[in-house]
Every structure is written in structure tokens, then in C-alpha cells.
mmCIF file of C-alpha atoms and ligand atoms in Angstrom:
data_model
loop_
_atom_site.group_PDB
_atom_site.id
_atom_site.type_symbol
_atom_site.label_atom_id
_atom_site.label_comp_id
_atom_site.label_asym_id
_atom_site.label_seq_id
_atom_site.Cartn_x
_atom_site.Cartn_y
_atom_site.Cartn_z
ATOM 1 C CA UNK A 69 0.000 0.000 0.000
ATOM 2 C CA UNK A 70 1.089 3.537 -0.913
ATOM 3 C CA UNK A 71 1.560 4.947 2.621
ATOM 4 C CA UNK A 72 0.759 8.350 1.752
ATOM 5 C CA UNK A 73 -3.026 7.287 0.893
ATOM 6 C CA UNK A 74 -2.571 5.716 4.948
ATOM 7 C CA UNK A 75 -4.704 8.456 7.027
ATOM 8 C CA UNK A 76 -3.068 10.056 9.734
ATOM 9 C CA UNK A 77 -3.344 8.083 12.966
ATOM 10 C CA UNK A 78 -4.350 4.785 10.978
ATOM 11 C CA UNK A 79 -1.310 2.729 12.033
ATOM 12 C CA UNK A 80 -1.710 3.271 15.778
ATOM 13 C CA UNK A 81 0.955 5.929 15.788
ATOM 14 C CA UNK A 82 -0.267 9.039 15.794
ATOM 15 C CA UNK A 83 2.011 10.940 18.285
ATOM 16 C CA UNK A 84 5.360 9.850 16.606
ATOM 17 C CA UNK A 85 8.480 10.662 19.356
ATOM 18 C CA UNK A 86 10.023 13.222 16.209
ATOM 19 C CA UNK A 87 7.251 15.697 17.719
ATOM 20 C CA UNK A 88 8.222 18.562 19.839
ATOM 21 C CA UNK A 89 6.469 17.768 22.809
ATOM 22 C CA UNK A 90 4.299 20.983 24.331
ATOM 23 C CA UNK A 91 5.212 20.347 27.791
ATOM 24 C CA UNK A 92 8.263 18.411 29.091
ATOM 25 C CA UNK A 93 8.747 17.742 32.547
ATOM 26 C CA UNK A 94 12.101 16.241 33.520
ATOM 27 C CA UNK A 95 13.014 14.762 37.469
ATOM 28 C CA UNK A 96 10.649 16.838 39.069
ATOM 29 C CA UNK A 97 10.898 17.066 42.902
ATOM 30 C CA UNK A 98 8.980 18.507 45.372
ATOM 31 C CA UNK A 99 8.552 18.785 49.044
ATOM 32 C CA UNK A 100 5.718 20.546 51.544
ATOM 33 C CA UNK A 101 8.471 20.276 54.417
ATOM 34 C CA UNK A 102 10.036 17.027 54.899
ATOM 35 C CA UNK A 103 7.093 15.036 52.912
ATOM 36 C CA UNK A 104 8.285 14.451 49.559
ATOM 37 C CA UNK A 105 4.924 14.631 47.468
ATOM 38 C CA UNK A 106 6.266 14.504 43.899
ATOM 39 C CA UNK A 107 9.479 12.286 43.509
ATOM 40 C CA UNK A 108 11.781 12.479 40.282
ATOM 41 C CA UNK A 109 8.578 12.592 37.930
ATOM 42 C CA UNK A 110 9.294 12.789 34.237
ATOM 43 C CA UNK A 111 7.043 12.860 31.106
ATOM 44 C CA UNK A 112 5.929 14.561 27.773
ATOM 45 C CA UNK A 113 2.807 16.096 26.687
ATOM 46 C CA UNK A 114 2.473 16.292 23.131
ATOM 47 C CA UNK A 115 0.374 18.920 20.886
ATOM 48 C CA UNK A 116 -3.114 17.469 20.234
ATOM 49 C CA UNK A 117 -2.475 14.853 23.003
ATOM 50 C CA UNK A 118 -5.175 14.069 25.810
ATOM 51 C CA UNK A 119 -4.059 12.504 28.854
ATOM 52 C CA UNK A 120 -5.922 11.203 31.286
ATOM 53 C CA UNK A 121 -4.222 11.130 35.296
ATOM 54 C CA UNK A 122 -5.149 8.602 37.564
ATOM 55 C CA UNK A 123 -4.594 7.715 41.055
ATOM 56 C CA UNK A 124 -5.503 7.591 44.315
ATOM 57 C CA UNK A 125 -6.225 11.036 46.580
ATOM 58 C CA UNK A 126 -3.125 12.325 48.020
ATOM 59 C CA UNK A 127 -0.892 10.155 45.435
ATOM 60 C CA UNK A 128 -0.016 14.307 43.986
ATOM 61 C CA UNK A 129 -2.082 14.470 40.991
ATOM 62 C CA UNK A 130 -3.343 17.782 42.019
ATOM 63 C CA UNK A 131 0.429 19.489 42.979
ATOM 64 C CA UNK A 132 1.705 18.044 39.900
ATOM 65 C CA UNK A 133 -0.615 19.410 37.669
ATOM 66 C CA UNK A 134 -0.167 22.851 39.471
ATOM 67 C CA UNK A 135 2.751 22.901 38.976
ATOM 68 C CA UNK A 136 2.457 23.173 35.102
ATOM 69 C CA UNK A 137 1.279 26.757 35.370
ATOM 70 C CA UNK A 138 3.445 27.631 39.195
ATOM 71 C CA UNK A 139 0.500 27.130 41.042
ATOM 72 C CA UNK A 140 3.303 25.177 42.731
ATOM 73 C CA UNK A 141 7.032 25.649 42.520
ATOM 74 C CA UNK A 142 8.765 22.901 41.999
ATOM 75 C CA UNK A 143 12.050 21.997 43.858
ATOM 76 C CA UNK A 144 14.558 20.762 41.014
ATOM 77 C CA UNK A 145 14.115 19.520 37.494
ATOM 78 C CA UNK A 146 13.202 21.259 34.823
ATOM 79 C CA UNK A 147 9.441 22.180 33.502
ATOM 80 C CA UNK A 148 9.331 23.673 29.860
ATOM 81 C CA UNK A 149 6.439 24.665 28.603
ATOM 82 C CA UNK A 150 5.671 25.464 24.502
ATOM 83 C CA UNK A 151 9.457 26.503 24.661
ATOM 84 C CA UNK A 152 9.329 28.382 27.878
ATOM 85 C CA UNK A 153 11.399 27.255 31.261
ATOM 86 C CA UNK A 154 9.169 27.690 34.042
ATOM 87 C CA UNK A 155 11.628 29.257 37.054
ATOM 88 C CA UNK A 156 11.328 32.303 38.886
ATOM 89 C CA UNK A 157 11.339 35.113 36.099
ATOM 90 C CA UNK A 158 8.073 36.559 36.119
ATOM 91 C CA UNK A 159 8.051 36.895 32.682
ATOM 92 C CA UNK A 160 8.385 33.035 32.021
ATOM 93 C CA UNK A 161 5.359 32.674 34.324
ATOM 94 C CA UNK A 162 2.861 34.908 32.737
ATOM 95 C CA UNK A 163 4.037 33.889 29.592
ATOM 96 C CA UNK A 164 3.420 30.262 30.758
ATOM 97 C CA UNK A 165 -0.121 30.980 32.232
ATOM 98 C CA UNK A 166 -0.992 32.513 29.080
ATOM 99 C CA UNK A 167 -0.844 29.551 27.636
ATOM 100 C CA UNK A 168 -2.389 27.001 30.149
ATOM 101 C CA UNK A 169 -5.773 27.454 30.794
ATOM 102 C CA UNK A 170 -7.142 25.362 34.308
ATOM 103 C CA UNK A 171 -10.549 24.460 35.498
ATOM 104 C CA UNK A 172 -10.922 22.685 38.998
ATOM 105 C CA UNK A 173 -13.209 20.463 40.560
ATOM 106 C CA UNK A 174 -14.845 23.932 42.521
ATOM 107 C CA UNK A 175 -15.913 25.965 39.656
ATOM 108 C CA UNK A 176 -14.556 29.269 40.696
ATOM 109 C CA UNK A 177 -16.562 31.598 38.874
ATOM 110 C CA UNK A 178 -16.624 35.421 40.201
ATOM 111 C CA UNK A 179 -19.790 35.198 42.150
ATOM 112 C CA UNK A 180 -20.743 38.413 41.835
ATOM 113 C CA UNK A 181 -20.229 39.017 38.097
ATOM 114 C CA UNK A 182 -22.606 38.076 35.183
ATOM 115 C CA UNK A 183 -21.798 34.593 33.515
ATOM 116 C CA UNK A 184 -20.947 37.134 30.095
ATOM 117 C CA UNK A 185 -18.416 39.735 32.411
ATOM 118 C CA UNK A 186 -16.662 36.458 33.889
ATOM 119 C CA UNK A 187 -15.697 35.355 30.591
ATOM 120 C CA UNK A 188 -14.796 38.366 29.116
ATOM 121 C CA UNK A 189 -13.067 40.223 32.302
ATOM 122 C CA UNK A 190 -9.855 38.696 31.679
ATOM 123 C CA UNK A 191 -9.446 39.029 27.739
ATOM 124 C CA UNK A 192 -10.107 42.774 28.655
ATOM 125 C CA UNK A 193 -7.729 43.173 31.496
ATOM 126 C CA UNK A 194 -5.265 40.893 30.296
ATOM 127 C CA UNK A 195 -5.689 40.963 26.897
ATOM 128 C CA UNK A 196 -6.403 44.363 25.981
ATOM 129 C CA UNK A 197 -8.911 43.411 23.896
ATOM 130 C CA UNK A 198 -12.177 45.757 23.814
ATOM 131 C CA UNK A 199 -15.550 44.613 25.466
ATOM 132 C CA UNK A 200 -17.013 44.485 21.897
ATOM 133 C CA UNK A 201 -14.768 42.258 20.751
ATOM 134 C CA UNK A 202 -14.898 40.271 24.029
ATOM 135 C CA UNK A 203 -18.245 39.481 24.372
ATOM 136 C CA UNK A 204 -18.249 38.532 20.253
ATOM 137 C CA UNK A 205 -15.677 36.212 21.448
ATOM 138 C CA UNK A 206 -17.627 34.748 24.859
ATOM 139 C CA UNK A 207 -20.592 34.342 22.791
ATOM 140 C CA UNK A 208 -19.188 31.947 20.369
ATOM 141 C CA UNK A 209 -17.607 30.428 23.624
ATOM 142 C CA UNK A 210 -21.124 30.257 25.156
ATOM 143 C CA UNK A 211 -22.985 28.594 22.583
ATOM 144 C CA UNK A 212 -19.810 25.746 22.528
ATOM 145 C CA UNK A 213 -20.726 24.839 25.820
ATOM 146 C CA UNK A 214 -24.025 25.142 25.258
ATOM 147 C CA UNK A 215 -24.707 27.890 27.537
ATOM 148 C CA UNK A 216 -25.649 30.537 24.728
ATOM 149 C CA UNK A 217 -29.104 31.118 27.225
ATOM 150 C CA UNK A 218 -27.495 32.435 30.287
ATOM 151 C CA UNK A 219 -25.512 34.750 29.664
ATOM 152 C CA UNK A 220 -26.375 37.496 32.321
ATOM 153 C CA UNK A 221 -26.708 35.204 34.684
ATOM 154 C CA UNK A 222 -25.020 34.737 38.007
ATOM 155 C CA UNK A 223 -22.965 31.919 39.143
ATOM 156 C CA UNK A 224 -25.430 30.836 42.035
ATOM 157 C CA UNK A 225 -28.542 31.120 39.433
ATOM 158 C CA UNK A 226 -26.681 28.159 37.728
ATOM 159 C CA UNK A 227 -26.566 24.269 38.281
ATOM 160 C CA UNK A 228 -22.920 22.895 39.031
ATOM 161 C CA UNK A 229 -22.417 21.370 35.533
ATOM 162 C CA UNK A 230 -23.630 24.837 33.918
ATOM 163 C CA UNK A 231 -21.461 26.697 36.356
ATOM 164 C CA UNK A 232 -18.445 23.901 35.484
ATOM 165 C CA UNK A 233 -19.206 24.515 31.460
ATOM 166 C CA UNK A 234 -18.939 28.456 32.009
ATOM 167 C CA UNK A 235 -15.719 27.699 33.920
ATOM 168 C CA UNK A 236 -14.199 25.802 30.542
ATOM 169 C CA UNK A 237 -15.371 29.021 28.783
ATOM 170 C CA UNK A 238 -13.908 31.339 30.708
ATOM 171 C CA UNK A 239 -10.424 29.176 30.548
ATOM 172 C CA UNK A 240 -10.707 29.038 26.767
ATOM 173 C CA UNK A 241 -11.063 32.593 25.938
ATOM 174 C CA UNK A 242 -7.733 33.450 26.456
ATOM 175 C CA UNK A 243 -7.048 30.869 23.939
ATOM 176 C CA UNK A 244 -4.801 28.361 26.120
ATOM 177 C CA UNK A 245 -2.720 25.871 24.032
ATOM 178 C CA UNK A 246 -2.919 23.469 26.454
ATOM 179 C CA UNK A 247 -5.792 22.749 29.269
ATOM 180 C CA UNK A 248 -5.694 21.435 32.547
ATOM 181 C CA UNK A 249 -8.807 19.770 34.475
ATOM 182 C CA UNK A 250 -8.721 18.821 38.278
ATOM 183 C CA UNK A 251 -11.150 16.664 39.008
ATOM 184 C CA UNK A 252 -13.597 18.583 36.783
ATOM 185 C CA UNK A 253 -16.914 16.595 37.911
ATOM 186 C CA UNK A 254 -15.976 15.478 41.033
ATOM 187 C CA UNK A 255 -18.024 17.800 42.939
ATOM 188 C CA UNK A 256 -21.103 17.046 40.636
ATOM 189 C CA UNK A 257 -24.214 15.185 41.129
ATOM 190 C CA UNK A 258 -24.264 12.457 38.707
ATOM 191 C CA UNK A 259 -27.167 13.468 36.087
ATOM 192 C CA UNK A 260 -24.420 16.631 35.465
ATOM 193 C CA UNK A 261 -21.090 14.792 34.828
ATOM 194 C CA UNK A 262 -22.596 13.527 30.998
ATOM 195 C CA UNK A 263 -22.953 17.072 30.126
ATOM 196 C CA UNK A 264 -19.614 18.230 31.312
ATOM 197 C CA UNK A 265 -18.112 15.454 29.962
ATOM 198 C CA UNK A 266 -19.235 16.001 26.546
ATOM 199 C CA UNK A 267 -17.984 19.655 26.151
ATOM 200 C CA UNK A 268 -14.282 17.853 27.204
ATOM 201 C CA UNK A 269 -14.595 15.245 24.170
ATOM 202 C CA UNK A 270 -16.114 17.731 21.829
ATOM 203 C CA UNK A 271 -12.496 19.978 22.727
ATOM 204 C CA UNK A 272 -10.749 16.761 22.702
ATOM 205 C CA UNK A 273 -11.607 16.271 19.237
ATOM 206 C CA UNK A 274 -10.823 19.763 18.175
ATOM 207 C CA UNK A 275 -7.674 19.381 18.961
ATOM 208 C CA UNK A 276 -7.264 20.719 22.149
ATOM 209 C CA UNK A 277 -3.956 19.746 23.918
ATOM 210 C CA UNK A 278 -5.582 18.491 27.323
ATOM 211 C CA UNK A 279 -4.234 17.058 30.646
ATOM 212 C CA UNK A 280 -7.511 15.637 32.630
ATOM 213 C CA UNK A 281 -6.993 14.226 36.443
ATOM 214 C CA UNK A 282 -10.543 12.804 36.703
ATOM 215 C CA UNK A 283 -11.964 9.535 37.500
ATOM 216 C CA UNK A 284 -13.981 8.802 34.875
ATOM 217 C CA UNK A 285 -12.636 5.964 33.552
ATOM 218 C CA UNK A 286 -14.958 5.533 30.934
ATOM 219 C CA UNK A 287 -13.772 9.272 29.935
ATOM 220 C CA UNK A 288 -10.472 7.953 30.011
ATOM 221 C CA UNK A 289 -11.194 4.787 27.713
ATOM 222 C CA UNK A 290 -12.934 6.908 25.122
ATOM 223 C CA UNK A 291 -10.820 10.301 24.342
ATOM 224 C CA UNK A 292 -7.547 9.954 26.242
ATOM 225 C CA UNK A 293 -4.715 9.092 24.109
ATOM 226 C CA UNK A 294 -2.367 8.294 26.943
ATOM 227 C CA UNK A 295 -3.468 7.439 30.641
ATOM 228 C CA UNK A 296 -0.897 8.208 33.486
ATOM 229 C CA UNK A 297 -1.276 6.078 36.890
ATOM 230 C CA UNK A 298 0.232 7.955 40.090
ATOM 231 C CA UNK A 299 0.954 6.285 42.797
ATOM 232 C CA UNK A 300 3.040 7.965 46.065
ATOM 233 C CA UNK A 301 4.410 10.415 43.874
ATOM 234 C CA UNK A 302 5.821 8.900 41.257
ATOM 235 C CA UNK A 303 4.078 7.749 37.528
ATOM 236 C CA UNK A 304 3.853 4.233 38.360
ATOM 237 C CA UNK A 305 2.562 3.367 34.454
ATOM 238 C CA UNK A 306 1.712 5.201 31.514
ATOM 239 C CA UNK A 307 0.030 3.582 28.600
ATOM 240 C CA UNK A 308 -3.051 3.990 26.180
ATOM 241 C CA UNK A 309 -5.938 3.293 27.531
ATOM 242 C CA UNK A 310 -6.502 0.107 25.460
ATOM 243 C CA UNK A 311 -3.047 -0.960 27.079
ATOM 244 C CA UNK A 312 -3.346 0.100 30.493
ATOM 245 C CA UNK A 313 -7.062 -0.951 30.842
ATOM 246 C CA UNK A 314 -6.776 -4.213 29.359
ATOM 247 C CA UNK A 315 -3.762 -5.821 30.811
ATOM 248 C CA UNK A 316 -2.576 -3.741 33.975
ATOM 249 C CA UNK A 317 0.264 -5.358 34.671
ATOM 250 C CA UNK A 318 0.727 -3.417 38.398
ATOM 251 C CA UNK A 319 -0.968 -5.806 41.197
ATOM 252 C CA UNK A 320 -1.842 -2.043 42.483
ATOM 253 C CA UNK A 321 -3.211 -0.369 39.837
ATOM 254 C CA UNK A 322 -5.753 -3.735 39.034
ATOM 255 C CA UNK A 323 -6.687 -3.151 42.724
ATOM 256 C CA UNK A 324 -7.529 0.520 42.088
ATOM 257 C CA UNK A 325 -9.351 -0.224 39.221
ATOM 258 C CA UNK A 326 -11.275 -2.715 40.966
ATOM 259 C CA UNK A 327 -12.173 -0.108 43.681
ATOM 260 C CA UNK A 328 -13.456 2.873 41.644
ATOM 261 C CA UNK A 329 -15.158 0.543 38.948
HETATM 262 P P1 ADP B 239 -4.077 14.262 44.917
HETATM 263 O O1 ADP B 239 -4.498 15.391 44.039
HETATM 264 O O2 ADP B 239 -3.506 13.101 44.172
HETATM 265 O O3 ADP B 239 -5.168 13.822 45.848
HETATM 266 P P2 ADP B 239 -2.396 16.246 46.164
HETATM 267 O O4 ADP B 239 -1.397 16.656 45.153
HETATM 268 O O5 ADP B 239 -3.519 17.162 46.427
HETATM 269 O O6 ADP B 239 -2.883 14.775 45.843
HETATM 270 O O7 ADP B 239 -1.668 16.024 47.551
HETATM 271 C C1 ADP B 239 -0.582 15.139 47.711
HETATM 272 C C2 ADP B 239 -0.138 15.157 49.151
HETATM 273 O O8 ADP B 239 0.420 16.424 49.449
HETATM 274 C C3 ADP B 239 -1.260 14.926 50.147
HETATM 275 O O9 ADP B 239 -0.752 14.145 51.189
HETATM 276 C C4 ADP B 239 -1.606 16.320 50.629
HETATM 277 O O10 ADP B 239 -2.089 16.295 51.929
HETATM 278 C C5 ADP B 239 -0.252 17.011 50.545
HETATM 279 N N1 ADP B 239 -0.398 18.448 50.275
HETATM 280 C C6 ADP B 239 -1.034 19.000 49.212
HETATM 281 N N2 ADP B 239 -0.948 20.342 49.236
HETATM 282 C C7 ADP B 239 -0.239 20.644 50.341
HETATM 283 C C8 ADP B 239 0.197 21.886 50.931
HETATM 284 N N3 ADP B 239 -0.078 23.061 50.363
HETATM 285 N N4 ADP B 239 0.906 21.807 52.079
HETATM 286 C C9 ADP B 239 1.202 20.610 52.652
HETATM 287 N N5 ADP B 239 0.833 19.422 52.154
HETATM 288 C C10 ADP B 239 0.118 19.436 51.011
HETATM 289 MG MG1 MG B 240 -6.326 16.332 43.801
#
């Protein structure tokens, strides 16, 4: 066969290692006093990639992720992000947060502005870009997420999963290459998650470069391209989801699957 007329993605290898990964972490260390929460963790996060992290609570899923966009400083190693070494300059960090976008498991919207003025308030102060052009922007946004019908609404006049999907909104207009979740459903009632969930595949499969610590493991199964298991601080497997679901080979991560399933 002709392996030009072989669609991208058809042999199984769509992230080829000749990439420039987005994000590369390398021995990252990091201590809150003497307890050593993330221990010599390396990886890659490629453009377009979706990775799903996994693990049980307090294995540092949540300072790990953080400390993609110096939520959390790290101790040693070395974070670059889209070309840009995270350290103390100032400059490398806003540059770095203008590129990561990050939505957490509490929604954090402003509670006392309008569902519209929360997603255009940074694009304006940030940004410099005018209210007009803003609010063309957030509506567009809106109707993504499928919250085109309350837009001058307040936070608390909203469910949790409408709140959550204003939340990815607000993240996404100041066009992040790369988006972090936290446990984006966890604090969810159940007839929510589905809708929340779907506006993360639908950006999956734009493209979006996204690193998801949820678990929904049928989330996982369906978009990620790569699921990471963390375990005490330290990536204890990383695999596709075919791979890692179907033939764990950890005694603990079978276990952990067996618990959340
Ligand atoms: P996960 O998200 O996997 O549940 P976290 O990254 O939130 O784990 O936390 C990992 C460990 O670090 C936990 O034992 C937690 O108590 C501890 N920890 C997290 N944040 C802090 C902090 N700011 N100060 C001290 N300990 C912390
Ligand atoms: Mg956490």
C-alpha cells in the first residue's frame, strides 16, 4: 500500500516521538516540608495529546498538575512549557499561564459578576482586547458549551455542571494551548457529569492539547490518548488506555481499578 493514501493516525501511531512535545517535565521534585509529594517525575505532553491522570487522593495528581502553570514551585528539574522554562522570572510565568488554561473540581466563577463579564473580564484586562470584541468572542464560547441562554446570569442562578461549562469558557477565551482539568466533575451530582463530559470530548476532538486528572474511567477509555497512573508520587505506568485498561500489569493499579469501577 502507498503509505501516503494511509490516514493520519491509521497505524496506531499518531504521536510519533520526532514531535516537539508541548510540555516536558524532567526529574521533578517537590517537598511541603520534609514530605516528599512529587518524587523524580518525568514525562511529555504532546500537541493534540489528551491525557488522562489517575490515582488515588493524596498520590499528587493535584500538585503536579499545578505545577504546570506555578500554582506550585517545583524543587529541582526542569518544567518547559511550549518553549518556555518555568523558574522564577516573572516573565516566564505569565508567559506560561498565558498559555495554560485550568478548570478545577470547585468551579470558581466570580460570584458576583454576570456569567458574560466572567468570561470576558480577563481578555479585557489581560488581553487588551475591547468589550465588543470580548463578548463577540464569549458568545461563540457560550454557545460551545451550550450555555448561549445564560448569559447574564449569576454563578449561584446556575446548576454545578452549567457553572463547570462556564468555567471551561472562561479558561478558553484566552485561547490556552494546552488545558488542565482537576477533578472537573468530582463535585457534581451524577445526572451533570454527561454534560460536562461532553464539552471535554467535543475539545478533545478539536484538537485541544488536554491534561484531565478525573476519574472517569470511561472518559479515560474513550478520548484519552495516553493514561498516566500515580501512585506515592511517582508515575507508576503510563500507557493507552486500550493498554493500560486491558492488561494492567501493576498488582496495584488492578486493585484501584477494581475499587473505583
Ligand atoms: P491528589 O491530588 O492526588 O489527591 P495532592 O497533590 O492534592 O494529591 O496532595 C498530595 C499530598 O500532598 C497529600 O498528602 C496532601 O495532603 C499534601 N499536600 C497538598 N498540598 C499541600 C500543601 N499546600 N501543604 C502541605 N501538604 C500538602
Ligand atoms: Mg487532587
Amino acid at each position: 500500500m502507498n503509505m501516503a493514501e494511509v490516514p493520519a493516525g491509521a497505524q496506531g501511531v499518531s504521536k510519533p516521538e520526532t514531535k516537539e512535545p508541548l510540555i516536558i517535565a524532567e526529574n521533578i521534585n517537590k517537598h511541603f516540608g520534609q514530605f516528599h509529594v512529587i518524587k523524580d517525575v518525568s514525562t511529555k505532553f504532546y500537541q493534540g495529546e489528551v491525557t488522562v491522570i489517575i490515582g488515588a487522593s493524596g498520590s499528587g495528581k493535584s500538585t503536579f498538575l499545578r505545577m504546570l502553570n506555578r500554582l506550585e514551585t517545583h524543587d529541582s528539574g526542569r518544567i518547559v512549557i511550549d518553549g518556555i522554562v518555568l523558574d522564577d522570572d516573572l516573565k516566564h510565568i505569565d508567559a506560561v499561564r498565558a498559555e495554560v488554561g485550568m478548570v478545577f473540581q470547585s468551579f470558581n466563577l466570580f460570584p458576583h459578576l454576570t456569567v458574560m463579564d466572567n468570561i470576558t473580564l480577563a481578555p479585557r484586562r489581560l488581553r487588551g482586547v475591547t468589550r465588543a470584541q470580548a463578548e463577540e468572542t464569549a458568545k461563540g464560547l457560550l454557545a460551545k458549551v451550550g450555555m448561549s441562554a445564560h448569559s447574564h446570569k449569576y454563578p449561584h442562578q446556575l446548576s454545578g455542571g452549567q457553572q463547570q461549562r462556564v468555567a471551561i469558557a472562561r479558561s478558553l477565551a484566552m485561547q490556552p494551548k494546552v488545558m488542565l482539568f482537576d477533578e472537573p466533575t468530582s463535585a457534581l451530582d451524577p445526572e451533570m457529569i454527561k454534560e460536562v463530559l461532553d464539552v471535554m470530548k467535543d475539545l478533545a476532538r478539536g484538537g485541544m492539547t488536554m491534561i484531565v486528572v478525573t476519574h472517569e474511567m470511561g472518559f479515560a477509555r474513550e478520548v484519552a490518548d495516553r493514561v498516566i497512573f500515580f501512585e506515592k508520587g511517582q508515575i507508576l505506568e503510563e500507557a493507552p488506555p486500550a493498554e493500560f485498561f486491558g492488561n494492567a500489569r501493576n498488582e496495584r493499579i488492578r486493585s484501584f481499578l477494581g475499587q473505583i469501577a
